[in-house]
Short mmCIF file of C-alpha atoms in Angstrom, two decimals:
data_model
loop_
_atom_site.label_atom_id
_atom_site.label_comp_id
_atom_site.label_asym_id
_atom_site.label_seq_id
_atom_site.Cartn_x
_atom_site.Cartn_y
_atom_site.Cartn_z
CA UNK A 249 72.89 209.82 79.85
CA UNK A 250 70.72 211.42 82.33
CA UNK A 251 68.76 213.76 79.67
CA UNK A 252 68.13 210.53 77.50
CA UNK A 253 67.24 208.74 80.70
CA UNK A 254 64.50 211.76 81.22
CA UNK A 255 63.32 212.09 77.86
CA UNK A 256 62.69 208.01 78.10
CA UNK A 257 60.36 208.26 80.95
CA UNK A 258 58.51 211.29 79.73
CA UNK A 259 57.82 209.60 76.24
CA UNK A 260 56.28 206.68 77.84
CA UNK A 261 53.95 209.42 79.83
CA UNK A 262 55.13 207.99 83.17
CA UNK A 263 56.35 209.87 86.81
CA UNK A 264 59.29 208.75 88.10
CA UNK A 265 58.98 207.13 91.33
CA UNK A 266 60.47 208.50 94.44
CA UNK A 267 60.58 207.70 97.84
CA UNK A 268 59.05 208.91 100.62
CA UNK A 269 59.83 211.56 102.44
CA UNK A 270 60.91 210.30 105.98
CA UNK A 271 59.36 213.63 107.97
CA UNK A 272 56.30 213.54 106.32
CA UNK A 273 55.78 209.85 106.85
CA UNK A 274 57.15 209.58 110.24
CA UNK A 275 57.47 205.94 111.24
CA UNK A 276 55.72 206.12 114.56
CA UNK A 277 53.75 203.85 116.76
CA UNK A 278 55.84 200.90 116.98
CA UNK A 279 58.81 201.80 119.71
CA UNK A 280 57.55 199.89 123.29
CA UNK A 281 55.23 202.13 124.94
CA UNK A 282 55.69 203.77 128.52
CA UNK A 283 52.42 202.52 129.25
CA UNK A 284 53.44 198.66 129.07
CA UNK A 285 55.07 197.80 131.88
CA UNK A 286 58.09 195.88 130.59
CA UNK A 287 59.26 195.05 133.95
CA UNK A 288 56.07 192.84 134.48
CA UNK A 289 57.25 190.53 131.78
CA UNK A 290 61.02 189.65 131.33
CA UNK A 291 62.38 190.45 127.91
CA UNK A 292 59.60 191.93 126.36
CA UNK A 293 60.74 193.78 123.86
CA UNK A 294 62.03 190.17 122.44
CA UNK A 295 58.65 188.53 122.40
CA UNK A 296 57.68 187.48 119.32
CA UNK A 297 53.94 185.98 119.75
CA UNK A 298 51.41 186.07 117.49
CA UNK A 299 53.78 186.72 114.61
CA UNK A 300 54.39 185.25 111.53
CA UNK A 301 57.83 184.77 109.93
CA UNK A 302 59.51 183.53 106.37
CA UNK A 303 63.11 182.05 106.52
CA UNK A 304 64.71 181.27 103.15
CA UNK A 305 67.45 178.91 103.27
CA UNK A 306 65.81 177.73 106.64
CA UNK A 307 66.57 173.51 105.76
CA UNK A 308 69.85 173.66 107.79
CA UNK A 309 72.41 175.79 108.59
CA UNK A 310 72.42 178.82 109.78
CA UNK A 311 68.93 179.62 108.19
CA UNK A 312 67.46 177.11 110.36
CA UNK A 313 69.50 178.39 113.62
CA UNK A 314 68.52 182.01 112.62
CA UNK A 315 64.09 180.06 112.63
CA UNK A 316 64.52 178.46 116.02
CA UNK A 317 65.79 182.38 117.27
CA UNK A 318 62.21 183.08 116.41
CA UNK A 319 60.29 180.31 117.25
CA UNK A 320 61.41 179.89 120.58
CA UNK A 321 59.98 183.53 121.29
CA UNK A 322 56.86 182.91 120.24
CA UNK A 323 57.38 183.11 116.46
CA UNK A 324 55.28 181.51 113.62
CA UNK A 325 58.15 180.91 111.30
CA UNK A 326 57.80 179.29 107.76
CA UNK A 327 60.99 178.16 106.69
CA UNK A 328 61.46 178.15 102.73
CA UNK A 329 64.17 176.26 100.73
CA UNK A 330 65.06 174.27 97.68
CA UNK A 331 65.64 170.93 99.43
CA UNK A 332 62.52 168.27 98.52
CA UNK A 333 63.16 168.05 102.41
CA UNK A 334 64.98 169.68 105.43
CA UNK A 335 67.73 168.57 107.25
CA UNK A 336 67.15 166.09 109.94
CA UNK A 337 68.14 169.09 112.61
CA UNK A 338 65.02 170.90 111.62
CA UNK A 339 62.73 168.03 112.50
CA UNK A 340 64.35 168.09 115.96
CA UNK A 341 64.47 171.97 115.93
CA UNK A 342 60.62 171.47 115.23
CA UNK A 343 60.07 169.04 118.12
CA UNK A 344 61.89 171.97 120.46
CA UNK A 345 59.86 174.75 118.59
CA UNK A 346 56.62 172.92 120.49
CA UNK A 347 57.49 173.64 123.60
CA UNK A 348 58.30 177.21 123.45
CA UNK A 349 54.74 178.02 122.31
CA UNK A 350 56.06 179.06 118.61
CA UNK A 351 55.58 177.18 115.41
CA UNK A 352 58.04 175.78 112.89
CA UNK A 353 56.66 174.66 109.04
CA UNK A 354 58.94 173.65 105.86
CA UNK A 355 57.92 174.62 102.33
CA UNK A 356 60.05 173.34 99.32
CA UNK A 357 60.88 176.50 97.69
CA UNK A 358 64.26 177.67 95.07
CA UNK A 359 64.06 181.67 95.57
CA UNK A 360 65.20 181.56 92.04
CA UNK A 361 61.53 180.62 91.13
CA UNK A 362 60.07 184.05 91.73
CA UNK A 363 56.70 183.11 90.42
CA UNK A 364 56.37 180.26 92.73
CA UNK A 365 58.06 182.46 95.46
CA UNK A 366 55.17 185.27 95.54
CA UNK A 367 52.70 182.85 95.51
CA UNK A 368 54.08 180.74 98.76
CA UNK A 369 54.43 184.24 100.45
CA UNK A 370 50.86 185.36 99.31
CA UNK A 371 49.55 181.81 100.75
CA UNK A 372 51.36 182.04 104.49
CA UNK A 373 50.26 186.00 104.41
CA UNK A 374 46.91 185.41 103.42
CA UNK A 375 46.43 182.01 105.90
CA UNK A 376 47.24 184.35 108.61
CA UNK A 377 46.17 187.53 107.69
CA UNK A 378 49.07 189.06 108.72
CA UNK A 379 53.06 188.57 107.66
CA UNK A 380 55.23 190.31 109.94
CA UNK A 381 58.93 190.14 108.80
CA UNK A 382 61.57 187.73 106.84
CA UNK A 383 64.78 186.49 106.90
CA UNK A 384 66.69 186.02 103.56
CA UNK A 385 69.28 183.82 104.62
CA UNK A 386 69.30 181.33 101.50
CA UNK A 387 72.95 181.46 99.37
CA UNK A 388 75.22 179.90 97.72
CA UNK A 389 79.35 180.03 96.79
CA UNK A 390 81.64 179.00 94.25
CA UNK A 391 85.49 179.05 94.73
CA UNK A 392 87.01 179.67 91.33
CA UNK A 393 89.48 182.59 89.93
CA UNK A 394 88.37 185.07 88.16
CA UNK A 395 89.12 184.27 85.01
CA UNK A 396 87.46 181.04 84.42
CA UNK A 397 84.27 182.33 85.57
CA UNK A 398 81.22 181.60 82.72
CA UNK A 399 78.68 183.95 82.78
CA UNK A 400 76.23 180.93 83.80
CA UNK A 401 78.55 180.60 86.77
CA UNK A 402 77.59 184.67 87.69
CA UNK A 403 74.16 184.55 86.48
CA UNK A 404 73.41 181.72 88.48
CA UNK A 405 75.30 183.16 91.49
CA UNK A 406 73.76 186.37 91.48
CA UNK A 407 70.33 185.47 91.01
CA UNK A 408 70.22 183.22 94.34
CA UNK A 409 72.51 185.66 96.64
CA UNK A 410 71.06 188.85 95.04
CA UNK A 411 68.12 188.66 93.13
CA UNK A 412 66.91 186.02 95.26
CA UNK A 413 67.07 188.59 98.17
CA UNK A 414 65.21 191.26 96.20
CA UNK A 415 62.66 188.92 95.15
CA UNK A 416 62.04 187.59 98.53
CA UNK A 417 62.08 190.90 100.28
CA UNK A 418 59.46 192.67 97.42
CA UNK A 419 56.73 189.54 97.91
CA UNK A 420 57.06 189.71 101.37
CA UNK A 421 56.89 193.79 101.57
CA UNK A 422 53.74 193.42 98.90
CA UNK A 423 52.10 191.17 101.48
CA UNK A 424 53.03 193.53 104.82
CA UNK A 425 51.53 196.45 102.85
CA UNK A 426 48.59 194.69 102.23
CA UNK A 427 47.73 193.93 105.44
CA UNK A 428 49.45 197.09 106.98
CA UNK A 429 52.03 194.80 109.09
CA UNK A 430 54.79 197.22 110.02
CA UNK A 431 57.89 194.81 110.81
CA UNK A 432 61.51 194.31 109.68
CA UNK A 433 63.58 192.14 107.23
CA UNK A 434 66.82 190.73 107.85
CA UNK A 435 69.43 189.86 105.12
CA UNK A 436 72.29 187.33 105.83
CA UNK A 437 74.90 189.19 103.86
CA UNK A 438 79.03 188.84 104.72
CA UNK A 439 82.15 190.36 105.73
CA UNK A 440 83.35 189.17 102.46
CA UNK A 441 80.59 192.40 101.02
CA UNK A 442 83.54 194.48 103.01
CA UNK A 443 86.95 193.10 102.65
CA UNK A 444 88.65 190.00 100.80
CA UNK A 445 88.32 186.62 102.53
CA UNK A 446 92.10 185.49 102.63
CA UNK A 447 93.15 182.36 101.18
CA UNK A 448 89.17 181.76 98.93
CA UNK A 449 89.06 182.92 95.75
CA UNK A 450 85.21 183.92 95.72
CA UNK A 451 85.24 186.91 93.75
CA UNK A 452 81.45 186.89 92.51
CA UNK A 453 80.20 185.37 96.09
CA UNK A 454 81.89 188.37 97.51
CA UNK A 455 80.23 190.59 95.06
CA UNK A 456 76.80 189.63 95.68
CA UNK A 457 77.04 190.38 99.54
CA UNK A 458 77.95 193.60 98.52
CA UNK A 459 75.10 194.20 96.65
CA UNK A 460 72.78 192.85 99.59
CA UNK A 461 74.64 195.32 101.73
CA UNK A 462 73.35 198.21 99.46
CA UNK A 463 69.98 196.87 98.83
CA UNK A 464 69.16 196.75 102.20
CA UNK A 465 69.76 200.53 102.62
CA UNK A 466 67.71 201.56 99.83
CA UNK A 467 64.93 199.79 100.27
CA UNK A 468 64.90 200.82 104.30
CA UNK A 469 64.87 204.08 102.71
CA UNK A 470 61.66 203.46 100.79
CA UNK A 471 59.87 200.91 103.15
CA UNK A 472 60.38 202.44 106.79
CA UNK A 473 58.38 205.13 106.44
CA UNK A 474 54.61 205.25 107.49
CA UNK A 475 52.14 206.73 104.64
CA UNK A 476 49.16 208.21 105.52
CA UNK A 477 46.99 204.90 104.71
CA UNK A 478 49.10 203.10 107.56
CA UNK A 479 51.60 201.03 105.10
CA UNK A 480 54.83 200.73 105.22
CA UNK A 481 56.64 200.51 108.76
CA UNK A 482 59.23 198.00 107.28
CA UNK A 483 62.51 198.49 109.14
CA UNK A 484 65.13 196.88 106.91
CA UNK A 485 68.74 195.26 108.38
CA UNK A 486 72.09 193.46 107.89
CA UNK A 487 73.86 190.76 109.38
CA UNK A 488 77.11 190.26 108.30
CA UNK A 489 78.68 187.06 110.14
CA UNK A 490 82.49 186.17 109.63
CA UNK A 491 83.35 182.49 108.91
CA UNK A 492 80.80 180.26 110.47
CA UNK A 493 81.38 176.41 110.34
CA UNK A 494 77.84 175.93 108.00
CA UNK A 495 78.15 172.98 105.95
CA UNK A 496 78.97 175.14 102.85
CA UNK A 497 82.24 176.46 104.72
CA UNK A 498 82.99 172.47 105.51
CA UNK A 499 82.95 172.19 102.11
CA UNK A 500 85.53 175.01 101.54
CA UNK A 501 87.74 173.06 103.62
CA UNK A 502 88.13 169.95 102.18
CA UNK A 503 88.36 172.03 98.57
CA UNK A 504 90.98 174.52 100.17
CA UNK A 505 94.00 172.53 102.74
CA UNK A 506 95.20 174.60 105.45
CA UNK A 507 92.34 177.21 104.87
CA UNK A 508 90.04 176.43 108.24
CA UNK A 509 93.83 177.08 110.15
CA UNK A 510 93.93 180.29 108.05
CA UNK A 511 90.94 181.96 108.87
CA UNK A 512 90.68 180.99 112.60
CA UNK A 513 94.28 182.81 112.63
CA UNK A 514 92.44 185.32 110.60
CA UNK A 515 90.48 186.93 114.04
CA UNK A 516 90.89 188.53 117.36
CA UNK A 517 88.98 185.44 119.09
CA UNK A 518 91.09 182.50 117.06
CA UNK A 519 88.37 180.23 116.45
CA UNK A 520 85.22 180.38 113.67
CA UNK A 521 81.64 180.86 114.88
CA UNK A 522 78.94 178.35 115.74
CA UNK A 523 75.59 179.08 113.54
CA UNK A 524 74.29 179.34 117.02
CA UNK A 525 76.12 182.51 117.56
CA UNK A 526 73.77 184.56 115.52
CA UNK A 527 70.49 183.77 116.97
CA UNK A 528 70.46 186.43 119.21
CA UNK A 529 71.12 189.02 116.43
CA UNK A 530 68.63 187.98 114.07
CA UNK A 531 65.72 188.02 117.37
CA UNK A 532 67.08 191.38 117.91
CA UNK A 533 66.87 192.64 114.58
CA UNK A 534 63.35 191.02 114.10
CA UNK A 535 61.61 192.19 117.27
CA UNK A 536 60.95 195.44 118.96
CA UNK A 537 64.23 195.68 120.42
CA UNK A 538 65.62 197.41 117.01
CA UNK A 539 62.36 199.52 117.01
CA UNK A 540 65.06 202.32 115.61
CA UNK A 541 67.58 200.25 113.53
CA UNK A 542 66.92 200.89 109.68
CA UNK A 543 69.31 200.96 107.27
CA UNK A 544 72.00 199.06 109.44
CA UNK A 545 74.75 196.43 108.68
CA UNK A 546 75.44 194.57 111.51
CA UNK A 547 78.88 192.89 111.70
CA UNK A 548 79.81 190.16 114.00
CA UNK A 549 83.04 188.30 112.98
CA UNK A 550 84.98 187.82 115.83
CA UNK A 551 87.05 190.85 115.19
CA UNK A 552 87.89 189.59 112.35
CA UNK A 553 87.59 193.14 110.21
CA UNK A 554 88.97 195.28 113.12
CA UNK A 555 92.62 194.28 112.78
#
């Protein structure tokens, strides 16, 4: 397979692509300096002004709790989802955003439309001349075994959880390499990309935060370096939250009796997490406080895969 793999590429007169060494392209420059004097301004490291965000499945939900992290340090975050509009929390969470000296927009946009995707990333990059990092939050489940799954059911599945991810992640990276914005991505992935959630049957849902696991690694492999014309810099991250009471889990309990009993059995803390919970996560993993965190999977489920 390999040789025929080879032979492909060299009949079509291309190179095959390969990633940058990390020691040549050493991602320097953006760790806090000595010379700022952190202790003159509390937090700094967290402080997220001037910059310019994108927040996909940002209508509600832990999308939107994961914008307000952002906002409320300064953050100009574009939130970007299918809904024709948001939730009514995100007009109130846009109210709040005022007063904290950030800035918080909706744009009506599936991830599954990747044409219409790059362009709404192009726009925000280009109206600000600068894009510097995204959240890729937006996903979706379906509780069914195995064996009755249609391929539609996978396709469509995989292209919002996984494809949508990549998609998101490579418009946003074409737009920080155009402008030379070194910043980082986060992608709302899942225990369930780890272990079996007991009690769901969400076999393909479970799959597909695998995959994000995975992709997340390889492309902080090929975006955090530095080249020598100053792109690249993109540090490239995990979350992985346990059960969180989003409205899609809500849902899972009125399809599933005895299941929200289950899983707040299922962890050391006996309870399931507030969206709330992971808003100081995703401002870590966004701002200069995780100047060194590439390649990282984050898990914070209440103990929940310790036991």
């Amino acid at each position: 397979m390999a040789s025929k793999q080879s032979a492909n590429t060299e009949s079509r007169g291309h190179t095959a692509p390969v990633p940058p060494e990390p020691h040549e392209n050493p991602t320097v420059g953006i760790a806090p300096s000595r010379e700022e004097n952190i202790g003159q301004k509390r937090l700094a490291d967290f402080d997220l002004e001037g910059r310019v965000f994108i927040v996909t499945g940002g209508a509600r939900g832990l999308g939107l709790s994961l914008a307000e992290a952002l906002v409320e340090t300064g953050g100009k975050v574009y939130c970007l989802d299918r809904e024709e509009r948001p939730d009514e929390d995100w007009n109130e969470a846009a109210r709040r955003a005022e007063r904290c000296g950030g800035s918080l927009h909706y744009c009506q946009q599936d991830v599954q439309d990747t044409e219409g995707l790059d362009k709404t990333i192009e726009a925000i990059a280009d109206k600000h001349q600068q894009l510097d990092g995204v959240i890729a939050a937006a996903g979706v489940q379906q509780i069914c075994p195995a064996m009755k799954y249609t391929h539609e059911d996978i396709t469509r599945i995989m292209d919002i959880n996984y494809t949508g991810v990549m998609m998101t992640a490579s418009a946003a990276a074409r737009q920080m390499f155009k402008y030379k914005c070194h910043g980082s991505m986060c992608f709302i992935a899942s225990m369930s990309g780890q272990v079996a959630n007991k009690g769901l049957i969400s076999p393909v849902y479970n799959s597909s935060k695998a995959a994000v696991i995975q992709l997340a690694r390889n492309l902080a492999m090929e975006w955090s370096p530095i080249r020598k014309d100053g792109t690249g810099g993109i540090r490239v991250n995990c979350i992985s939250p346990g059960h969180i009471l989003t409205p899609m889990v809500l849902k899972n309990f009125e399809e599933v009796p005895g299941l929200r009993e289950k899983w707040e059995a299922a962890n050391m803390m006996g309870r399931l997490a507030e969206t709330t919970e992971f808003k100081g996560a995703a401002l870590f993993l966004l701002s200069n406080a995780s100047s060194f965190m590439t390649g990282s999977n984050l898990i914070i489920d209440g103990g929940h895969t310790s036991w």
